[in-house]
Amino acid sequence: MREKVKIIMLGAPGAGKGTQAKMISEKYNIPHISTGDIFRFNIKNGTELGMEAKKYMDQGLLVPDELTVKILLDRVAKDDCKDGYVLDGFPRNIPQAEVLDNALGEIDDKIDFAIDVDVPDENIIKRMSGRRACINCGATYHMENIPPKKEGICDDCGAEIVLRDDDRPKTVGKRLDVYHEQTQPLIDFYQAKGILRTVDGTIDMKDVFAAICDILDR
Ligand code: ADP
Ligand code: AMP
């Protein structure tokens, strides 16, 4: 089993990045860092950052880089990240990727793999309308594909699971546009660096995970 690995998860909103990142984090014992989760945590706690981020998230837009980049760089500088991590939802555009590369370069470090979870737009719309997220711990379910044991209740912490505000159909369309315009170019960016790996995200989540483990263990 490979350890000390630094991974970026790429893919459209709803492709299954978070689902897979959680499994990677558990198996390889590295932190799962989701900028979306960090923003939602701040929104829940009513912080200034949360209130600012919410304005953009509710419209399906990216939170400005000035707010996002510092949070991420501070997080990966923490002690628990020294043996690796899996990033979920960052970078979301080329400037974020460049800032991350430069910051890692300064400490003679680099990302090992950018894993693109590939799911066509048609499947995404269905995925997002069925997604439910725990209001307390952020664990993610799907009403049909990955239901909780007890309806409406998180398996992990027992809190309520709800449809995210930004998973409503109108916002999902905007988020997909933003993905194609700003995030998808990262596929070529990491391809050029030789670290892009692509997995089919339309299959069962356990099979997606097996494909990812094959890549990481190779
Ligand atoms: P992302 O982090 O990329 O936005 P999530 O991991 O939250 O995506 O997954 C989006 C939705 O699709 C969730 O409801 C999740 O339970 C469901 N899901 C994730 N992986 C699969 C899969 N392989 N097959 C079917 N549904 C999936
Ligand atoms: P996610 O949980 O990854 O689907 O992210 C939810 C929302 O948080 C996105 O639609 C953005 O508004 C915001 N967000 C998360 N990560 C980033 C990022 N790296 N850059 C900008 N905005 C982000």
Tab-separated table of C-alpha atoms and ligand atoms in Angstrom:
chain	number	residue	atom	x	y	z
A	1	MET	CA	0.000	0.000	0.000
A	2	ARG	CA	1.381	3.352	-1.066
A	3	GLU	CA	1.597	6.150	1.489
A	4	LYS	CA	2.817	9.753	1.566
A	5	VAL	CA	0.903	10.505	-1.585
A	6	LYS	CA	-0.473	13.898	-2.638
A	7	ILE	CA	-3.553	13.672	-4.789
A	8	ILE	CA	-5.871	16.125	-6.540
A	9	MET	CA	-9.379	14.974	-7.432
A	10	LEU	CA	-10.684	16.462	-10.686
A	11	GLY	CA	-14.158	16.156	-12.156
A	12	ALA	CA	-17.438	17.963	-12.603
A	13	PRO	CA	-19.533	18.885	-9.568
A	14	GLY	CA	-21.286	15.661	-8.586
A	15	ALA	CA	-18.816	13.365	-10.363
A	16	GLY	CA	-18.036	11.600	-7.094
A	17	LYS	CA	-14.820	13.377	-6.034
A	18	GLY	CA	-15.872	13.649	-2.407
A	19	THR	CA	-17.159	10.066	-2.267
A	20	GLN	CA	-13.855	8.744	-3.593
A	21	ALA	CA	-11.676	11.167	-1.597
A	22	LYS	CA	-13.259	9.913	1.622
A	23	MET	CA	-12.433	6.311	0.730
A	24	ILE	CA	-8.882	7.244	-0.309
A	25	SER	CA	-8.425	9.136	2.948
A	26	GLU	CA	-9.518	6.122	4.999
A	27	LYS	CA	-7.476	3.534	3.111
A	28	TYR	CA	-4.257	5.521	2.743
A	29	ASN	CA	-4.578	7.325	6.048
A	30	ILE	CA	-4.173	10.829	4.663
A	31	PRO	CA	-6.395	13.892	5.302
A	32	HIS	CA	-9.310	14.582	2.955
A	33	ILE	CA	-9.329	18.321	2.285
A	34	SER	CA	-12.427	19.760	0.648
A	35	THR	CA	-12.561	23.519	0.131
A	36	GLY	CA	-16.348	23.182	-0.287
A	37	ASP	CA	-16.571	21.516	3.144
A	38	ILE	CA	-14.401	24.271	4.663
A	39	PHE	CA	-16.732	26.923	3.235
A	40	ARG	CA	-19.871	25.037	4.391
A	41	PHE	CA	-18.379	24.687	7.888
A	42	ASN	CA	-17.824	28.456	7.950
A	43	ILE	CA	-21.344	29.147	6.679
A	44	LYS	CA	-22.806	26.917	9.381
A	45	ASN	CA	-20.801	28.755	12.028
A	46	GLY	CA	-21.719	32.178	10.661
A	47	THR	CA	-18.122	33.365	10.193
A	48	GLU	CA	-17.257	36.336	8.015
A	49	LEU	CA	-15.583	34.005	5.520
A	50	GLY	CA	-18.712	31.847	5.423
A	51	MET	CA	-20.991	34.817	4.785
A	52	GLU	CA	-18.764	36.058	1.967
A	53	ALA	CA	-18.360	32.594	0.379
A	54	LYS	CA	-22.122	31.932	0.521
A	55	LYS	CA	-22.819	34.845	-1.818
A	56	TYR	CA	-20.897	33.083	-4.576
A	57	MET	CA	-21.810	29.482	-3.731
A	58	ASP	CA	-25.557	30.199	-3.858
A	59	GLN	CA	-25.141	31.473	-7.415
A	60	GLY	CA	-23.090	28.465	-8.514
A	61	LEU	CA	-20.011	30.670	-8.944
A	62	LEU	CA	-16.476	30.087	-7.695
A	63	VAL	CA	-15.503	31.830	-4.489
A	64	PRO	CA	-12.782	34.389	-5.424
A	65	ASP	CA	-9.206	33.101	-5.402
A	66	GLU	CA	-8.206	35.758	-2.806
A	67	LEU	CA	-10.386	33.952	-0.264
A	68	THR	CA	-9.840	30.381	-1.398
A	69	VAL	CA	-6.114	30.083	-1.972
A	70	LYS	CA	-4.954	31.216	1.461
A	71	ILE	CA	-7.319	28.830	3.220
A	72	LEU	CA	-6.021	25.914	1.199
A	73	LEU	CA	-2.342	26.801	1.580
A	74	ASP	CA	-2.749	27.228	5.340
A	75	ARG	CA	-4.496	23.862	5.534
A	76	VAL	CA	-1.853	21.882	3.620
A	77	ALA	CA	0.881	23.501	5.720
A	78	LYS	CA	-0.550	21.813	8.836
A	79	ASP	CA	1.347	18.980	10.439
A	80	ASP	CA	-1.130	16.242	9.508
A	81	CYS	CA	-0.465	16.943	5.816
A	82	LYS	CA	3.247	16.213	5.852
A	83	ASP	CA	2.725	12.595	4.789
A	84	GLY	CA	0.243	13.390	2.040
A	85	TYR	CA	-3.360	14.439	1.440
A	86	VAL	CA	-6.201	14.241	-1.022
A	87	LEU	CA	-7.586	17.550	-2.306
A	88	ASP	CA	-11.260	17.593	-3.292
A	89	GLY	CA	-12.530	20.717	-5.052
A	90	PHE	CA	-9.171	22.488	-5.244
A	91	PRO	CA	-7.772	23.659	-7.597
A	92	ARG	CA	-10.826	24.835	-9.530
A	93	ASN	CA	-8.995	26.986	-12.110
A	94	ILE	CA	-5.522	27.369	-13.627
A	95	PRO	CA	-4.415	30.279	-11.355
A	96	GLN	CA	-5.227	28.174	-8.240
A	97	ALA	CA	-3.236	25.258	-9.708
A	98	GLU	CA	-0.276	27.522	-10.386
A	99	VAL	CA	-0.293	28.983	-6.875
A	100	LEU	CA	-0.368	25.467	-5.420
A	101	ASP	CA	2.468	24.296	-7.674
A	102	ASN	CA	4.594	27.293	-6.757
A	103	ALA	CA	3.951	26.909	-3.033
A	104	LEU	CA	4.878	23.219	-3.180
A	105	GLY	CA	7.901	23.974	-5.381
A	106	GLU	CA	9.225	26.331	-2.703
A	107	ILE	CA	9.460	23.408	-0.290
A	108	ASP	CA	10.749	21.060	-3.013
A	109	ASP	CA	7.480	19.169	-3.096
A	110	LYS	CA	4.859	18.319	-5.727
A	111	ILE	CA	1.494	16.695	-6.419
A	112	ASP	CA	1.810	13.008	-7.360
A	113	PHE	CA	-1.510	12.367	-9.100
A	114	ALA	CA	-4.427	14.349	-10.523
A	115	ILE	CA	-7.282	11.854	-10.793
A	116	ASP	CA	-10.098	12.867	-13.114
A	117	VAL	CA	-13.405	11.207	-12.225
A	118	ASP	CA	-15.073	11.294	-15.604
A	119	VAL	CA	-18.882	11.585	-15.702
A	120	PRO	CA	-20.893	13.095	-18.599
A	121	ASP	CA	-23.170	16.079	-17.924
A	122	GLU	CA	-26.358	13.998	-18.458
A	123	ASN	CA	-25.513	11.808	-15.449
A	124	ILE	CA	-24.476	14.798	-13.337
A	125	ILE	CA	-27.928	16.385	-13.263
A	126	LYS	CA	-29.415	13.146	-11.858
A	127	ARG	CA	-26.593	12.722	-9.371
A	128	MET	CA	-27.004	16.208	-7.944
A	129	SER	CA	-30.770	16.109	-7.527
A	130	GLY	CA	-30.432	12.849	-5.554
A	131	ARG	CA	-27.470	13.972	-3.446
A	132	ARG	CA	-28.103	14.506	0.245
A	133	ALA	CA	-25.521	15.912	2.626
A	134	CYS	CA	-25.366	15.714	6.399
A	135	ILE	CA	-25.942	19.119	8.033
A	136	ASN	CA	-23.503	18.182	10.783
A	137	CYS	CA	-20.544	16.214	9.389
A	138	GLY	CA	-20.936	16.746	5.622
A	139	ALA	CA	-21.149	13.013	4.779
A	140	THR	CA	-22.733	12.538	1.363
A	141	TYR	CA	-25.435	10.116	0.238
A	142	HIS	CA	-27.573	9.553	-2.813
A	143	MET	CA	-31.281	8.811	-2.425
A	144	GLU	CA	-31.191	5.986	-4.989
A	145	ASN	CA	-27.549	4.973	-5.447
A	146	ILE	CA	-26.093	5.328	-1.966
A	147	PRO	CA	-28.979	5.704	0.514
A	148	PRO	CA	-28.406	6.037	4.264
A	149	LYS	CA	-29.447	3.061	6.423
A	150	LYS	CA	-32.260	5.120	7.955
A	151	GLU	CA	-34.133	7.536	5.682
A	152	GLY	CA	-33.125	11.170	6.151
A	153	ILE	CA	-30.517	10.379	8.833
A	154	CYS	CA	-26.709	10.348	8.552
A	155	ASP	CA	-25.156	6.886	9.143
A	156	ASP	CA	-22.007	8.464	10.578
A	157	CYS	CA	-23.376	10.959	13.115
A	158	GLY	CA	-27.178	10.630	13.245
A	159	ALA	CA	-27.895	14.220	12.132
A	160	GLU	CA	-30.350	15.193	9.398
A	161	ILE	CA	-29.362	14.881	5.732
A	162	VAL	CA	-30.623	17.532	3.295
A	163	LEU	CA	-30.463	18.716	-0.324
A	164	ARG	CA	-27.692	21.311	-0.571
A	165	ASP	CA	-28.945	24.768	-1.625
A	166	ASP	CA	-26.524	24.745	-4.549
A	167	ASP	CA	-27.737	21.300	-5.731
A	168	ARG	CA	-31.065	22.714	-6.951
A	169	PRO	CA	-31.404	22.294	-10.745
A	170	LYS	CA	-31.028	25.996	-11.563
A	171	THR	CA	-27.726	26.301	-9.711
A	172	VAL	CA	-26.433	22.940	-10.987
A	173	GLY	CA	-26.648	24.213	-14.585
A	174	LYS	CA	-24.566	27.266	-13.666
A	175	ARG	CA	-22.041	25.140	-11.771
A	176	LEU	CA	-21.622	22.903	-14.813
A	177	ASP	CA	-20.996	25.940	-17.044
A	178	VAL	CA	-18.400	27.211	-14.577
A	179	TYR	CA	-16.820	23.736	-14.492
A	180	HIS	CA	-16.469	23.576	-18.285
A	181	GLU	CA	-15.129	27.120	-18.552
A	182	GLN	CA	-12.745	27.267	-15.613
A	183	THR	CA	-12.043	23.814	-14.154
A	184	GLN	CA	-11.952	21.464	-17.130
A	185	PRO	CA	-8.793	23.155	-18.542
A	186	LEU	CA	-6.973	21.630	-15.559
A	187	ILE	CA	-7.229	18.253	-17.292
A	188	ASP	CA	-4.818	19.439	-20.005
A	189	PHE	CA	-2.717	21.266	-17.400
A	190	TYR	CA	-2.049	18.067	-15.436
A	191	GLN	CA	-1.820	15.929	-18.584
A	192	ALA	CA	1.068	18.151	-19.685
A	193	LYS	CA	2.772	17.490	-16.345
A	194	GLY	CA	2.368	13.729	-16.832
A	195	ILE	CA	0.370	13.164	-13.626
A	196	LEU	CA	-3.185	12.997	-15.002
A	197	ARG	CA	-5.023	9.703	-14.511
A	198	THR	CA	-8.624	9.238	-15.675
A	199	VAL	CA	-11.211	6.871	-14.195
A	200	ASP	CA	-14.737	6.146	-15.392
A	201	GLY	CA	-16.964	7.731	-12.744
A	202	THR	CA	-20.240	6.324	-14.109
A	203	ILE	CA	-19.743	2.833	-12.673
A	204	ASP	CA	-20.458	1.621	-9.134
A	205	MET	CA	-18.537	3.635	-6.516
A	206	LYS	CA	-16.684	0.502	-5.333
A	207	ASP	CA	-15.444	-0.148	-8.875
A	208	VAL	CA	-14.382	3.483	-9.262
A	209	PHE	CA	-12.435	3.114	-6.036
A	210	ALA	CA	-10.796	-0.124	-7.227
A	211	ALA	CA	-9.623	1.684	-10.370
A	212	ILE	CA	-8.169	4.494	-8.234
A	213	CYS	CA	-6.387	2.048	-5.930
A	214	ASP	CA	-4.854	0.366	-8.994
A	215	ILE	CA	-3.433	3.733	-10.017
A	216	LEU	CA	-2.133	4.591	-6.549
A	217	ASP	CA	-0.641	1.148	-5.876
A	218	ARG	CA	0.973	0.668	-9.288
B	1	ADP	P1	-18.498	15.661	-5.892
B	1	ADP	O1	-17.680	15.632	-4.632
B	1	ADP	O2	-17.676	15.380	-7.128
B	1	ADP	O3	-19.333	16.902	-6.048
B	1	ADP	P2	-20.060	13.532	-4.604
B	1	ADP	O4	-18.974	12.601	-4.154
B	1	ADP	O5	-20.743	14.355	-3.582
B	1	ADP	O6	-19.526	14.445	-5.824
B	1	ADP	O7	-21.136	12.650	-5.409
B	1	ADP	C1	-22.273	13.259	-6.006
B	1	ADP	C2	-23.507	12.372	-5.785
B	1	ADP	O8	-23.384	11.151	-6.519
B	1	ADP	C3	-23.679	11.956	-4.325
B	1	ADP	O9	-25.068	11.909	-4.048
B	1	ADP	C4	-23.049	10.571	-4.250
B	1	ADP	O10	-23.638	9.799	-3.230
B	1	ADP	C5	-23.364	10.018	-5.646
B	1	ADP	N1	-22.321	9.135	-6.171
B	1	ADP	C6	-20.980	9.227	-5.969
B	1	ADP	N2	-20.315	8.256	-6.644
B	1	ADP	C7	-21.269	7.544	-7.318
B	1	ADP	C8	-21.235	6.418	-8.218
B	1	ADP	N3	-20.080	5.856	-8.584
B	1	ADP	N4	-22.405	5.979	-8.721
B	1	ADP	C9	-23.563	6.581	-8.381
B	1	ADP	N5	-23.690	7.620	-7.554
B	1	ADP	C10	-22.551	8.113	-7.019
B	2	AMP	P1	-17.979	21.603	-3.712
B	2	AMP	O1	-18.350	21.175	-2.337
B	2	AMP	O2	-16.568	21.212	-4.097
B	2	AMP	O3	-19.001	21.159	-4.746
B	2	AMP	O4	-17.982	23.201	-3.714
B	2	AMP	C1	-19.166	23.927	-3.466
B	2	AMP	C2	-18.961	25.382	-3.844
B	2	AMP	O5	-17.907	25.953	-3.019
B	2	AMP	C3	-18.510	25.639	-5.278
B	2	AMP	O6	-19.595	25.667	-6.190
B	2	AMP	C4	-17.811	26.998	-5.132
B	2	AMP	O7	-18.764	28.048	-5.024
B	2	AMP	C5	-17.131	26.864	-3.773
B	2	AMP	N1	-15.764	26.326	-3.901
B	2	AMP	C6	-15.294	25.147	-3.433
B	2	AMP	N2	-13.998	24.976	-3.725
B	2	AMP	C7	-13.619	26.100	-4.415
B	2	AMP	C8	-12.409	26.540	-5.016
B	2	AMP	N3	-11.291	25.782	-4.992
B	2	AMP	N4	-12.412	27.744	-5.621
B	2	AMP	C9	-13.502	28.504	-5.662
B	2	AMP	N5	-14.673	28.162	-5.139
B	2	AMP	C10	-14.751	26.952	-4.515
